[in-house]
């Protein structure tokens, strides 16, 4: 378990299948991520079986839980490149009841602390659709900065949208949030 302030990150389990299958087929959720095709239960099960919290190569896929054990979403480090000490980040709070309550921001801060403090990464990057203002606001609070825009990079709902490229470097994150986790019983830096 990787403890955050209001979430913890844990390994995904086969028992999570029905929840993640529901989220990945909920258009209100997937309109914000690059997942436009309906996903079969068998494909989702294959993805879940291949998901792994362990390090380079396969990336890191984790479940986001509230402190009382509700599984509300998933978070990933993808395309982990050991030579460049970098990875891409993906996050989805699939349970819409938990949107805009600080869980996504805490999950991202928690996985960044792990990426920089345990995996010894130096750079974490992501792409967000320009209409996804909530995600960009959350990423800025975590320390991400906008690097530029990929113009008309994504087509959905009959229109082209820009993708916003964002990244955070280890030193920037450390200055803002601290890389070291809080000692047991001590509150993590805000
Ligand atoms: C994006 C996501 C991870 C953010 O997590 P969250 O728990 O909902 O968001 P948080 O509450 O942590 O932070 C969102 C911030 O954006 C702000 N916000 C919400 N809606 C906003 C909007 N339309 N415009 C600007 N800011 C907005 C909130 O006020 C909050 O800031 P505050 O805490 O200073 O008030 C989550 O909403 C999600 O998974 N959405 C669906 C999938 C998705 O978009 N994934 C990311 C793809 S790049």
XYZ file of N, CA, C and O and ligand atoms in Angstrom:
808
model
N 0.845 -1.206 0.000
C 0.000 0.000 0.000
C 0.877 1.252 0.000
O 1.860 1.320 0.730
N 0.468 2.217 -0.779
C 1.172 3.494 -0.773
C 0.185 4.519 -0.219
O -0.877 4.756 -0.805
N 0.546 5.096 0.929
C -0.408 5.950 1.640
C -0.304 7.396 1.185
O 0.785 7.970 1.126
N -1.445 7.996 0.859
C -1.519 9.433 0.634
C -2.216 10.079 1.815
O -2.342 9.466 2.880
N -2.687 11.321 1.628
C -3.411 12.003 2.700
C -4.831 11.465 2.854
O -5.271 11.172 3.953
N -5.547 11.358 1.717
C -6.946 10.905 1.784
C -7.195 9.671 0.920
O -8.314 9.179 0.852
N -6.149 9.207 0.209
C -6.273 7.956 -0.554
C -5.107 7.051 -0.212
O -4.114 7.490 0.368
N -5.262 5.787 -0.602
C -4.101 4.895 -0.647
C -4.109 4.225 -2.013
O -5.161 4.065 -2.633
N -2.919 3.871 -2.492
C -2.778 3.192 -3.776
C -2.414 1.747 -3.489
O -1.511 1.476 -2.688
N -3.133 0.826 -4.125
C -2.872 -0.604 -3.903
C -2.843 -1.319 -5.238
O -3.272 -0.780 -6.263
N -2.351 -2.577 -5.230
C -2.357 -3.385 -6.451
C -3.802 -3.652 -6.877
O -4.704 -3.758 -6.038
N -3.999 -3.727 -8.193
C -5.312 -4.116 -8.711
C -5.509 -5.616 -8.517
O -4.553 -6.389 -8.597
N -6.752 -6.009 -8.278
C -7.092 -7.420 -8.058
C -8.144 -7.825 -9.081
O -8.904 -6.978 -9.559
N -8.229 -9.146 -9.361
C -9.282 -9.626 -10.276
C -10.675 -9.268 -9.754
O -11.600 -9.052 -10.530
N -10.798 -9.182 -8.429
C -12.087 -8.826 -7.821
C -12.518 -7.411 -8.193
O -13.672 -7.028 -7.981
N -11.612 -6.605 -8.777
C -11.956 -5.229 -9.180
C -12.608 -5.181 -10.565
O -13.002 -4.116 -11.037
N -12.707 -6.363 -11.234
C -13.098 -6.401 -12.645
C -14.420 -5.686 -12.931
O -14.485 -4.843 -13.833
N -15.476 -5.991 -12.205
C -16.779 -5.406 -12.537
C -16.754 -3.892 -12.446
O -17.347 -3.193 -13.258
N -16.031 -3.369 -11.455
C -15.948 -1.903 -11.307
C -15.203 -1.278 -12.481
O -15.693 -0.352 -13.124
N -14.023 -1.801 -12.794
C -13.229 -1.155 -13.859
C -13.900 -1.356 -15.217
O -13.851 -0.474 -16.080
N -14.595 -2.496 -15.400
C -15.342 -2.740 -16.638
C -16.462 -1.687 -16.783
O -16.689 -1.142 -17.858
N -17.116 -1.395 -15.674
C -18.171 -0.361 -15.694
C -17.600 1.011 -16.024
O -18.142 1.737 -16.859
N -16.484 1.379 -15.409
C -15.911 2.717 -15.629
C -15.447 2.900 -17.072
O -15.661 3.945 -17.666
N -14.809 1.850 -17.629
C -14.202 1.995 -18.946
C -15.268 1.966 -20.060
O -14.976 2.254 -21.218
N -16.498 1.647 -19.665
C -17.604 1.693 -20.623
C -18.580 2.821 -20.307
O -19.661 2.879 -20.888
N -18.202 3.713 -19.411
C -19.045 4.857 -19.053
C -18.541 6.063 -19.844
O -17.476 6.607 -19.553
N -19.319 6.470 -20.833
C -18.870 7.545 -21.734
C -18.631 8.864 -20.987
O -17.816 9.684 -21.401
N -19.346 9.087 -19.880
C -19.107 10.322 -19.099
C -17.701 10.329 -18.502
O -17.150 11.382 -18.221
N -17.144 9.144 -18.305
C -15.768 9.032 -17.807
C -14.788 9.023 -18.981
O -13.828 9.785 -19.018
N -15.068 8.164 -19.983
C -14.077 7.950 -21.050
C -13.972 9.135 -22.010
O -13.003 9.216 -22.755
N -14.933 10.061 -21.991
C -14.801 11.236 -22.876
C -13.577 12.076 -22.489
O -13.117 12.893 -23.268
N -13.072 11.876 -21.286
C -11.898 12.633 -20.832
C -10.587 11.887 -21.068
O -9.516 12.428 -20.810
N -10.668 10.631 -21.460
C -9.428 9.867 -21.665
C -9.455 9.286 -23.083
O -10.488 9.224 -23.709
N -8.308 8.878 -23.555
C -8.235 8.389 -24.938
C -8.742 6.949 -25.005
O -7.986 6.014 -25.254
N -10.031 6.766 -24.753
C -10.624 5.421 -24.787
C -12.017 5.554 -25.386
O -12.970 5.753 -24.650
N -12.119 5.490 -26.724
C -13.417 5.775 -27.328
C -14.197 4.512 -27.670
O -15.394 4.562 -27.849
N -13.534 3.362 -27.748
C -14.245 2.137 -28.134
C -14.755 1.394 -26.905
O -14.052 1.310 -25.895
N -15.971 0.846 -27.001
C -16.454 0.010 -25.893
C -15.469 -1.138 -25.655
O -14.887 -1.669 -26.599
N -15.309 -1.508 -24.412
C -14.327 -2.542 -24.027
C -15.091 -3.777 -23.546
O -16.015 -3.654 -22.727
N -14.724 -4.948 -24.034
C -15.397 -6.174 -23.580
C -14.892 -6.552 -22.184
O -13.786 -6.161 -21.785
N -15.714 -7.348 -21.486
C -15.305 -7.803 -20.157
C -14.026 -8.643 -20.271
O -13.129 -8.549 -19.451
N -13.931 -9.454 -21.375
C -12.751 -10.316 -21.559
C -11.494 -9.465 -21.760
O -10.431 -9.765 -21.196
N -11.602 -8.394 -22.565
C -10.434 -7.516 -22.773
C -10.035 -6.837 -21.475
O -8.854 -6.678 -21.154
N -11.039 -6.405 -20.707
C -10.746 -5.726 -19.444
C -10.087 -6.705 -18.465
O -9.162 -6.341 -17.740
N -10.552 -7.944 -18.491
C -9.960 -8.965 -17.602
C -8.498 -9.221 -18.001
O -7.624 -9.341 -17.149
N -8.248 -9.270 -19.321
C -6.862 -9.460 -19.801
C -5.982 -8.313 -19.314
O -4.873 -8.497 -18.855
N -6.516 -7.072 -19.425
C -5.749 -5.893 -18.978
C -5.454 -5.985 -17.479
O -4.332 -5.756 -17.026
N -6.494 -6.404 -16.742
C -6.354 -6.486 -15.283
C -5.308 -7.553 -14.904
O -4.461 -7.323 -14.037
N -5.348 -8.688 -15.618
C -4.388 -9.763 -15.315
C -2.972 -9.336 -15.653
O -2.007 -9.760 -15.025
N -2.824 -8.474 -16.674
C -1.489 -8.013 -17.068
C -1.006 -6.843 -16.239
O 0.152 -6.458 -16.308
N -1.916 -6.244 -15.469
C -1.525 -5.051 -14.712
C -0.604 -5.461 -13.575
O -0.719 -6.550 -13.023
N 0.312 -4.565 -13.296
C 1.333 -4.937 -12.320
C 1.845 -3.691 -11.630
O 2.015 -2.663 -12.258
N 2.081 -3.791 -10.334
C 2.656 -2.632 -9.659
C 4.167 -2.632 -9.743
O 4.813 -1.837 -9.095
N 4.773 -3.584 -10.513
C 6.216 -3.669 -10.330
C 7.061 -3.148 -11.491
O 7.454 -3.875 -12.370
N 7.251 -1.877 -11.474
C 8.399 -1.236 -12.064
C 8.526 -1.189 -13.568
O 7.572 -1.257 -14.303
N 9.766 -1.045 -13.999
C 10.114 -0.695 -15.358
C 9.613 -1.732 -16.359
O 9.471 -2.889 -16.049
N 9.419 -1.280 -17.567
C 8.956 -2.172 -18.618
C 7.453 -2.116 -18.701
O 6.893 -1.391 -19.513
N 6.793 -2.859 -17.854
C 5.338 -2.927 -17.910
C 4.642 -1.711 -17.339
O 3.437 -1.574 -17.461
N 5.371 -0.814 -16.705
C 4.728 0.330 -16.068
C 4.163 -0.057 -14.710
O 4.412 -1.154 -14.197
N 3.387 0.852 -14.148
C 2.859 0.658 -12.800
C 1.376 0.996 -12.838
O 1.014 2.117 -13.174
N 0.539 -0.006 -12.575
C -0.909 0.249 -12.554
C -1.421 -0.006 -11.146
O -1.180 -1.094 -10.600
N -2.112 0.949 -10.578
C -2.566 0.820 -9.193
C -4.026 1.245 -9.056
O -4.520 2.073 -9.844
N -4.681 0.666 -8.056
C -6.042 1.067 -7.705
C -5.962 2.232 -6.725
O -5.062 2.285 -5.887
N -6.912 3.178 -6.859
C -7.034 4.289 -5.903
C -8.184 3.947 -4.956
O -9.304 3.699 -5.401
N -7.862 3.917 -3.672
C -8.876 3.629 -2.644
C -9.000 4.805 -1.697
O -7.992 5.452 -1.379
N -10.207 5.033 -1.195
C -10.338 5.962 -0.077
C -9.779 5.274 1.164
O -9.556 4.064 1.166
N -9.598 6.057 2.220
C -9.027 5.463 3.442
C -9.983 4.453 4.078
O -9.553 3.619 4.866
N -11.307 4.540 3.718
C -12.191 3.490 4.253
C -12.407 2.351 3.264
O -13.344 1.560 3.377
N -11.523 2.265 2.259
C -11.477 1.049 1.441
C -12.344 1.043 0.194
O -12.476 0.003 -0.447
N -12.958 2.187 -0.169
C -13.755 2.218 -1.408
C -12.814 2.393 -2.605
O -12.012 3.336 -2.633
N -12.929 1.486 -3.569
C -12.120 1.573 -4.795
C -12.816 2.574 -5.726
O -13.935 2.326 -6.186
N -12.153 3.709 -6.006
C -12.831 4.797 -6.741
C -12.182 5.096 -8.089
O -12.718 5.873 -8.865
N -11.023 4.490 -8.370
C -10.378 4.777 -9.648
C -9.042 4.074 -9.765
O -8.664 3.281 -8.885
N -8.362 4.359 -10.854
C -7.049 3.742 -11.111
C -6.050 4.809 -11.518
O -6.431 5.863 -12.047
N -4.779 4.507 -11.320
C -3.730 5.447 -11.702
C -2.553 4.640 -12.259
O -2.275 3.536 -11.774
N -1.906 5.165 -13.297
C -0.833 4.417 -13.968
C 0.368 5.296 -14.243
O 0.219 6.475 -14.562
N 1.527 4.665 -14.188
C 2.727 5.232 -14.808
C 2.994 4.378 -16.032
O 3.120 3.147 -15.917
N 3.029 5.006 -17.200
C 3.189 4.258 -18.445
C 4.505 4.640 -19.106
O 5.096 5.673 -18.772
N 4.912 3.797 -20.054
C 6.071 4.125 -20.884
C 7.264 4.552 -20.018
O 7.884 5.592 -20.255
N 7.554 3.737 -19.012
C 8.646 4.072 -18.087
C 9.993 3.859 -18.803
O 10.246 2.781 -19.342
N 10.801 4.890 -18.850
C 12.078 4.845 -19.579
C 13.232 4.991 -18.587
O 13.514 6.107 -18.131
N 13.899 3.882 -18.236
C 14.945 3.963 -17.220
C 16.113 4.859 -17.631
O 16.680 5.555 -16.794
N 16.467 4.854 -18.932
C 17.624 5.655 -19.349
C 17.366 7.143 -19.107
O 18.239 7.880 -18.645
N 16.144 7.573 -19.441
C 15.802 8.999 -19.309
C 15.198 9.321 -17.942
O 14.895 10.483 -17.668
N 14.979 8.299 -17.132
C 14.328 8.463 -15.813
C 13.010 9.219 -15.958
O 12.745 10.192 -15.248
N 12.167 8.768 -16.888
C 10.890 9.458 -17.105
C 9.764 8.452 -17.301
O 10.020 7.287 -17.628
N 8.536 8.923 -17.095
C 7.353 8.093 -17.336
C 6.171 9.002 -17.639
O 6.178 10.186 -17.293
N 5.157 8.429 -18.281
C 3.892 9.133 -18.493
C 2.916 8.773 -17.382
O 3.036 7.713 -16.758
N 1.968 9.663 -17.136
C 0.983 9.442 -16.067
C -0.422 9.402 -16.647
O -0.767 10.205 -17.516
N -1.220 8.458 -16.160
C -2.652 8.428 -16.488
C -3.440 8.255 -15.199
O -3.014 7.511 -14.307
N -4.570 8.954 -15.084
C -5.379 8.809 -13.867
C -6.852 8.882 -14.239
O -7.246 9.630 -15.141
N -7.651 8.078 -13.550
C -9.093 8.077 -13.775
C -9.796 7.816 -12.449
O -9.618 6.746 -11.860
N -10.535 8.827 -11.978
C -11.479 8.546 -10.887
C -12.738 8.064 -11.608
O -13.453 8.856 -12.233
N -12.969 6.753 -11.583
C -14.069 6.175 -12.366
C -15.419 6.348 -11.689
O -16.449 6.397 -12.354
N -15.425 6.432 -10.360
C -16.677 6.625 -9.618
C -16.972 8.122 -9.560
O -16.340 8.873 -8.802
N -17.951 8.552 -10.381
C -18.204 9.993 -10.564
C -18.640 10.696 -9.278
O -18.493 11.906 -9.162
N -19.181 9.927 -8.326
C -19.586 10.532 -7.048
C -18.396 11.147 -6.316
O -18.574 11.960 -5.411
N -17.186 10.721 -6.695
C -15.982 11.193 -5.988
C -15.244 12.283 -6.745
O -14.189 12.719 -6.316
N -15.787 12.743 -7.871
C -15.112 13.810 -8.622
C -15.098 15.116 -7.812
O -16.028 15.404 -7.046
N -14.080 15.903 -8.023
C -13.965 17.258 -7.456
C -14.019 17.282 -5.935
O -14.573 18.209 -5.339
N -13.468 16.252 -5.312
C -13.386 16.227 -3.843
C -11.961 16.037 -3.356
O -11.747 15.608 -2.218
N -11.009 16.269 -4.235
C -9.608 16.218 -3.816
C -8.946 14.858 -3.973
O -7.728 14.735 -3.779
N -9.712 13.823 -4.332
C -9.127 12.469 -4.391
C -8.130 12.324 -5.538
O -7.077 11.712 -5.389
N -8.477 12.898 -6.712
C -7.571 12.786 -7.860
C -6.251 13.479 -7.575
O -5.172 12.928 -7.841
N -6.312 14.687 -7.028
C -5.088 15.435 -6.720
C -4.229 14.662 -5.721
O -3.013 14.530 -5.900
N -4.857 14.110 -4.683
C -4.071 13.376 -3.690
C -3.465 12.107 -4.300
O -2.319 11.750 -3.991
N -4.222 11.430 -5.190
C -3.691 10.219 -5.834
C -2.475 10.564 -6.694
O -1.461 9.852 -6.683
N -2.556 11.684 -7.427
C -1.434 12.063 -8.299
C -0.218 12.456 -7.451
O 0.907 12.031 -7.727
N -0.436 13.246 -6.404
C 0.698 13.618 -5.535
C 1.341 12.360 -4.939
O 2.566 12.227 -4.873
N 0.498 11.402 -4.565
C 1.009 10.176 -3.938
C 1.830 9.345 -4.916
O 2.915 8.844 -4.566
N 1.358 9.221 -6.163
C 2.138 8.405 -7.115
C 3.392 9.166 -7.555
O 4.429 8.566 -7.834
N 3.330 10.518 -7.574
C 4.541 11.283 -7.923
C 5.603 11.109 -6.836
O 6.795 10.952 -7.127
N 5.155 11.127 -5.579
C 6.112 10.943 -4.476
C 6.787 9.563 -4.617
O 7.992 9.425 -4.414
N 6.012 8.561 -5.027
C 6.552 7.209 -5.248
C 7.485 7.205 -6.460
O 8.581 6.622 -6.420
N 7.060 7.878 -7.537
C 7.861 7.895 -8.774
C 9.228 8.538 -8.535
O 10.248 8.048 -9.008
N 9.228 9.651 -7.782
C 10.495 10.361 -7.562
C 11.281 9.767 -6.394
O 12.508 9.666 -6.448
N 10.584 9.368 -5.341
C 11.256 8.945 -4.112
C 11.618 7.474 -4.076
O 12.501 7.069 -3.315
N 10.912 6.628 -4.865
C 11.190 5.183 -4.846
C 11.714 4.672 -6.180
O 12.604 3.835 -6.218
N 11.147 5.162 -7.281
C 11.569 4.670 -8.602
C 12.717 5.488 -9.174
O 13.250 5.151 -10.226
N 13.045 6.569 -8.465
C 14.141 7.436 -8.894
C 13.929 8.004 -10.301
O 14.854 8.110 -11.094
N 12.662 8.363 -10.597
C 12.396 9.043 -11.869
C 12.723 10.529 -11.719
O 12.825 11.052 -10.598
N 12.906 11.190 -12.857
C 13.242 12.617 -12.860
C 12.166 13.470 -13.504
O 12.090 14.662 -13.247
N 11.346 12.847 -14.358
C 10.348 13.613 -15.118
C 9.106 12.751 -15.283
O 9.207 11.564 -15.632
N 7.947 13.347 -15.027
C 6.678 12.676 -15.305
C 5.868 13.609 -16.191
O 5.737 14.798 -15.898
N 5.352 13.077 -17.284
C 4.651 13.890 -18.274
C 3.243 13.335 -18.483
O 2.943 12.188 -18.131
N 2.404 14.138 -19.075
C 1.051 13.675 -19.424
C 0.476 14.561 -20.515
O 0.996 15.651 -20.783
N -0.594 14.086 -21.117
C -1.383 14.877 -22.058
C -2.794 15.005 -21.488
O -3.331 14.023 -20.978
N -3.387 16.200 -21.582
C -4.785 16.373 -21.176
C -5.528 17.075 -22.306
O -4.977 17.987 -22.939
N -6.765 16.671 -22.568
C -7.548 17.377 -23.591
C -7.802 18.803 -23.112
O -8.031 19.033 -21.922
N -7.808 19.758 -24.051
C -7.899 21.154 -23.587
C -9.233 21.456 -22.910
O -9.311 22.345 -22.078
N -10.283 20.668 -23.218
C -11.570 20.921 -22.551
C -11.615 20.337 -21.141
O -12.562 20.593 -20.397
N -10.602 19.597 -20.756
C -10.603 18.956 -19.434
C -9.953 19.896 -18.408
O -8.837 19.674 -17.937
N -10.711 20.946 -18.073
C -10.142 21.983 -17.191
C -9.973 21.498 -15.765
O -9.057 21.916 -15.064
N -10.852 20.599 -15.341
C -10.697 20.073 -13.975
C -9.370 19.321 -13.843
O -8.631 19.515 -12.876
N -9.071 18.488 -14.845
C -7.816 17.724 -14.774
C -6.616 18.680 -14.769
O -5.694 18.522 -13.960
N -6.642 19.689 -15.634
C -5.493 20.613 -15.690
C -5.336 21.366 -14.368
O -4.212 21.575 -13.895
N -6.460 21.773 -13.763
C -6.379 22.480 -12.470
C -5.756 21.560 -11.419
O -4.896 21.972 -10.627
N -6.183 20.312 -11.436
C -5.650 19.346 -10.464
C -4.151 19.125 -10.703
O -3.351 19.142 -9.758
N -3.758 18.956 -11.956
C -2.334 18.701 -12.257
C -1.469 19.893 -11.848
O -0.350 19.716 -11.352
N -1.989 21.112 -12.061
C -1.202 22.302 -11.654
C -0.974 22.285 -10.146
O 0.113 22.621 -9.672
N -1.996 21.888 -9.391
C -1.820 21.829 -7.930
C -0.764 20.800 -7.533
O -0.093 20.933 -6.518
N -0.616 19.775 -8.359
C 0.402 18.742 -8.081
C 1.803 19.203 -8.463
O 2.790 18.586 -8.057
N 1.915 20.258 -9.285
C 3.230 20.762 -9.692
C 3.492 20.701 -11.180
O 4.545 21.131 -11.648
N 2.543 20.159 -11.946
C 2.742 20.083 -13.399
C 2.688 21.485 -14.012
O 1.930 22.348 -13.566
N 3.504 21.666 -15.049
C 3.484 22.908 -15.828
C 3.138 22.579 -17.273
O 3.504 21.506 -17.764
N 2.485 23.536 -17.923
C 2.174 23.336 -19.345
C 3.436 23.535 -20.165
O 4.152 24.523 -19.982
N 3.728 22.590 -21.070
C 4.911 22.707 -21.937
C 4.547 23.190 -23.328
O 5.387 23.696 -24.057
N 3.304 22.956 -23.704
C 2.876 23.340 -25.050
C 1.608 22.593 -25.406
O 1.035 21.896 -24.558
N 1.184 22.775 -26.651
C -0.062 22.161 -27.091
C 0.148 21.415 -28.391
O 0.851 21.899 -29.279
N -0.460 20.233 -28.495
C -0.496 19.514 -29.760
C -1.814 19.928 -30.420
O -2.897 19.633 -29.905
N -1.701 20.666 -31.516
C -2.890 21.287 -32.106
C -3.790 20.244 -32.775
O -3.311 19.387 -33.506
N -5.085 20.368 -32.499
C -6.100 19.478 -33.088
C -5.610 18.024 -33.069
O -5.683 17.309 -34.055
N -5.184 17.614 -31.902
C -4.529 16.305 -31.740
C -5.537 15.189 -31.547
O -5.242 14.024 -31.757
N -6.729 15.548 -31.098
C -7.705 14.514 -30.745
C -9.064 14.890 -31.317
O -9.485 16.042 -31.236
N -9.727 13.914 -31.914
C -11.047 14.134 -32.511
C -12.079 13.392 -31.688
O -11.955 12.177 -31.470
N -13.065 14.123 -31.217
C -14.150 13.464 -30.483
C -15.382 14.345 -30.542
O -15.285 15.574 -30.680
N -16.538 13.710 -30.465
C -17.821 14.413 -30.450
C -17.922 15.388 -31.631
O -18.427 16.508 -31.508
N -17.353 14.980 -32.774
C -17.495 15.756 -34.011
C -16.543 16.921 -34.159
O -16.658 17.700 -35.103
N -15.573 17.054 -33.236
C -14.650 18.200 -33.302
C -13.224 17.774 -32.976
O -13.005 16.782 -32.278
N -12.293 18.586 -33.456
C -10.897 18.396 -33.059
C -10.597 19.219 -31.810
O -11.095 20.340 -31.663
N -9.776 18.662 -30.948
C -9.355 19.374 -29.732
C -7.842 19.338 -29.626
O -7.198 18.361 -30.039
N -7.280 20.405 -29.049
C -5.848 20.407 -28.739
C -5.599 19.498 -27.536
O -6.464 19.354 -26.666
N -4.398 18.926 -27.486
C -3.940 18.242 -26.266
C -2.910 19.133 -25.584
O -2.012 19.670 -26.245
N -3.053 19.294 -24.279
C -2.113 20.096 -23.506
C -1.040 19.155 -22.964
O -1.361 18.149 -22.314
N 0.218 19.458 -23.265
C 1.334 18.635 -22.784
C 1.822 19.256 -21.474
O 2.129 20.458 -21.423
N 1.875 18.450 -20.422
C 2.320 18.956 -19.117
C 3.392 18.020 -18.555
O 3.427 16.840 -18.876
N 4.240 18.579 -17.704
C 5.236 17.723 -17.032
C 5.600 18.332 -15.683
O 5.376 19.528 -15.436
N 6.161 17.490 -14.843
C 6.717 17.954 -13.574
C 8.066 17.254 -13.391
O 8.204 16.070 -13.676
N 9.045 18.036 -12.956
C 10.380 17.497 -12.703
C 10.540 17.226 -11.205
O 9.896 17.865 -10.368
N 11.433 16.313 -10.916
C 11.647 15.870 -9.527
C 11.916 17.055 -8.580
O 11.299 17.161 -7.515
N 12.817 17.964 -8.966
C 13.174 19.071 -8.073
C 11.986 19.998 -7.822
O 11.813 20.528 -6.728
N 11.185 20.211 -8.879
C 10.004 21.073 -8.737
C 9.016 20.443 -7.759
O 8.441 21.121 -6.894
N 8.815 19.133 -7.901
C 7.878 18.442 -7.013
C 8.388 18.464 -5.575
O 7.635 18.711 -4.631
N 9.692 18.235 -5.431
C 10.273 18.202 -4.085
C 10.092 19.555 -3.393
O 9.739 19.622 -2.212
N 10.317 20.651 -4.147
C 10.177 21.983 -3.563
C 8.734 22.254 -3.134
O 8.474 22.920 -2.133
N 7.787 21.687 -3.889
C 6.363 21.976 -3.635
C 5.762 21.057 -2.574
O 5.032 21.500 -1.685
N 6.047 19.770 -2.687
C 5.347 18.796 -1.841
C 6.271 17.938 -0.979
O 5.805 17.278 -0.056
N 7.560 17.880 -1.343
C 8.473 17.003 -0.602
C 8.400 15.587 -1.150
O 7.312 15.052 -1.350
N 9.558 15.000 -1.396
C 9.579 13.651 -1.962
C 9.396 12.595 -0.878
O 8.763 11.566 -1.084
N 9.929 12.867 0.297
C 9.873 11.862 1.362
C 8.452 11.755 1.899
O 7.798 12.777 2.138
N 7.943 10.523 2.090
C 6.623 10.377 2.703
C 6.670 10.815 4.157
O 7.734 10.802 4.776
N 5.503 11.196 4.684
C 5.451 11.585 6.094
C 5.765 10.381 6.968
O 5.476 9.246 6.601
N 6.394 10.630 8.104
C 6.631 9.546 9.060
C 5.277 9.056 9.567
O 4.280 9.776 9.514
N 5.257 7.811 10.049
C 3.998 7.243 10.531
C 3.425 8.145 11.619
O 4.132 8.555 12.528
N 2.139 8.459 11.480
C 1.492 9.295 12.480
C 1.636 10.776 12.200
O 0.990 11.596 12.837
N 2.451 11.116 11.218
C 2.664 12.530 10.906
C 1.926 12.832 9.612
O 1.874 12.002 8.712
N 1.353 14.038 9.499
C 0.607 14.384 8.294
C 1.598 14.659 7.157
O 2.617 15.303 7.374
N 1.289 14.145 5.944
C 2.148 14.420 4.787
C 2.095 15.905 4.446
O 1.092 16.566 4.737
N 3.160 16.459 3.867
C 3.127 17.877 3.473
C 1.936 18.136 2.561
O 1.609 17.292 1.733
N 1.283 19.310 2.712
C 0.096 19.609 1.889
C 0.516 19.826 0.450
O 1.656 20.152 0.169
C -9.291 14.580 -13.542
C -9.487 13.931 -12.181
C -8.418 12.861 -11.948
C -9.364 15.005 -11.086
O -9.596 14.425 -9.842
P -10.736 15.037 -8.895
O -10.683 14.297 -7.626
O -12.045 15.034 -9.612
O -10.266 16.563 -8.768
P -9.731 17.361 -7.486
O -10.899 17.656 -6.612
O -8.580 16.652 -6.876
O -9.149 18.702 -8.153
C -9.846 19.347 -9.161
C -9.594 20.821 -9.064
O -10.115 21.403 -10.261
C -11.077 22.358 -9.943
N -12.099 22.281 -10.975
C -13.176 21.454 -11.016
N -13.854 21.672 -12.147
C -13.203 22.646 -12.820
C -13.411 23.316 -14.049
N -14.461 23.007 -14.825
N -12.521 24.274 -14.418
C -11.462 24.583 -13.647
N -11.205 23.988 -12.461
C -12.075 23.027 -12.063
C -11.592 22.007 -8.589
O -12.140 23.151 -7.983
C -10.338 21.482 -7.921
O -9.518 22.538 -7.450
P -9.626 23.030 -5.900
O -9.363 21.830 -5.066
O -8.536 24.065 -5.784
O -10.987 23.552 -5.719
C -10.915 13.267 -12.085
O -11.912 14.274 -12.130
C -11.166 12.253 -13.182
O -10.635 11.157 -13.137
N -11.991 12.628 -14.189
C -12.375 11.709 -15.276
C -11.189 11.155 -16.087
C -10.140 12.204 -16.367
O -10.429 13.355 -16.679
N -8.875 11.768 -16.279
C -7.744 12.643 -16.565
C -7.406 12.604 -18.013
S -6.087 13.747 -18.447
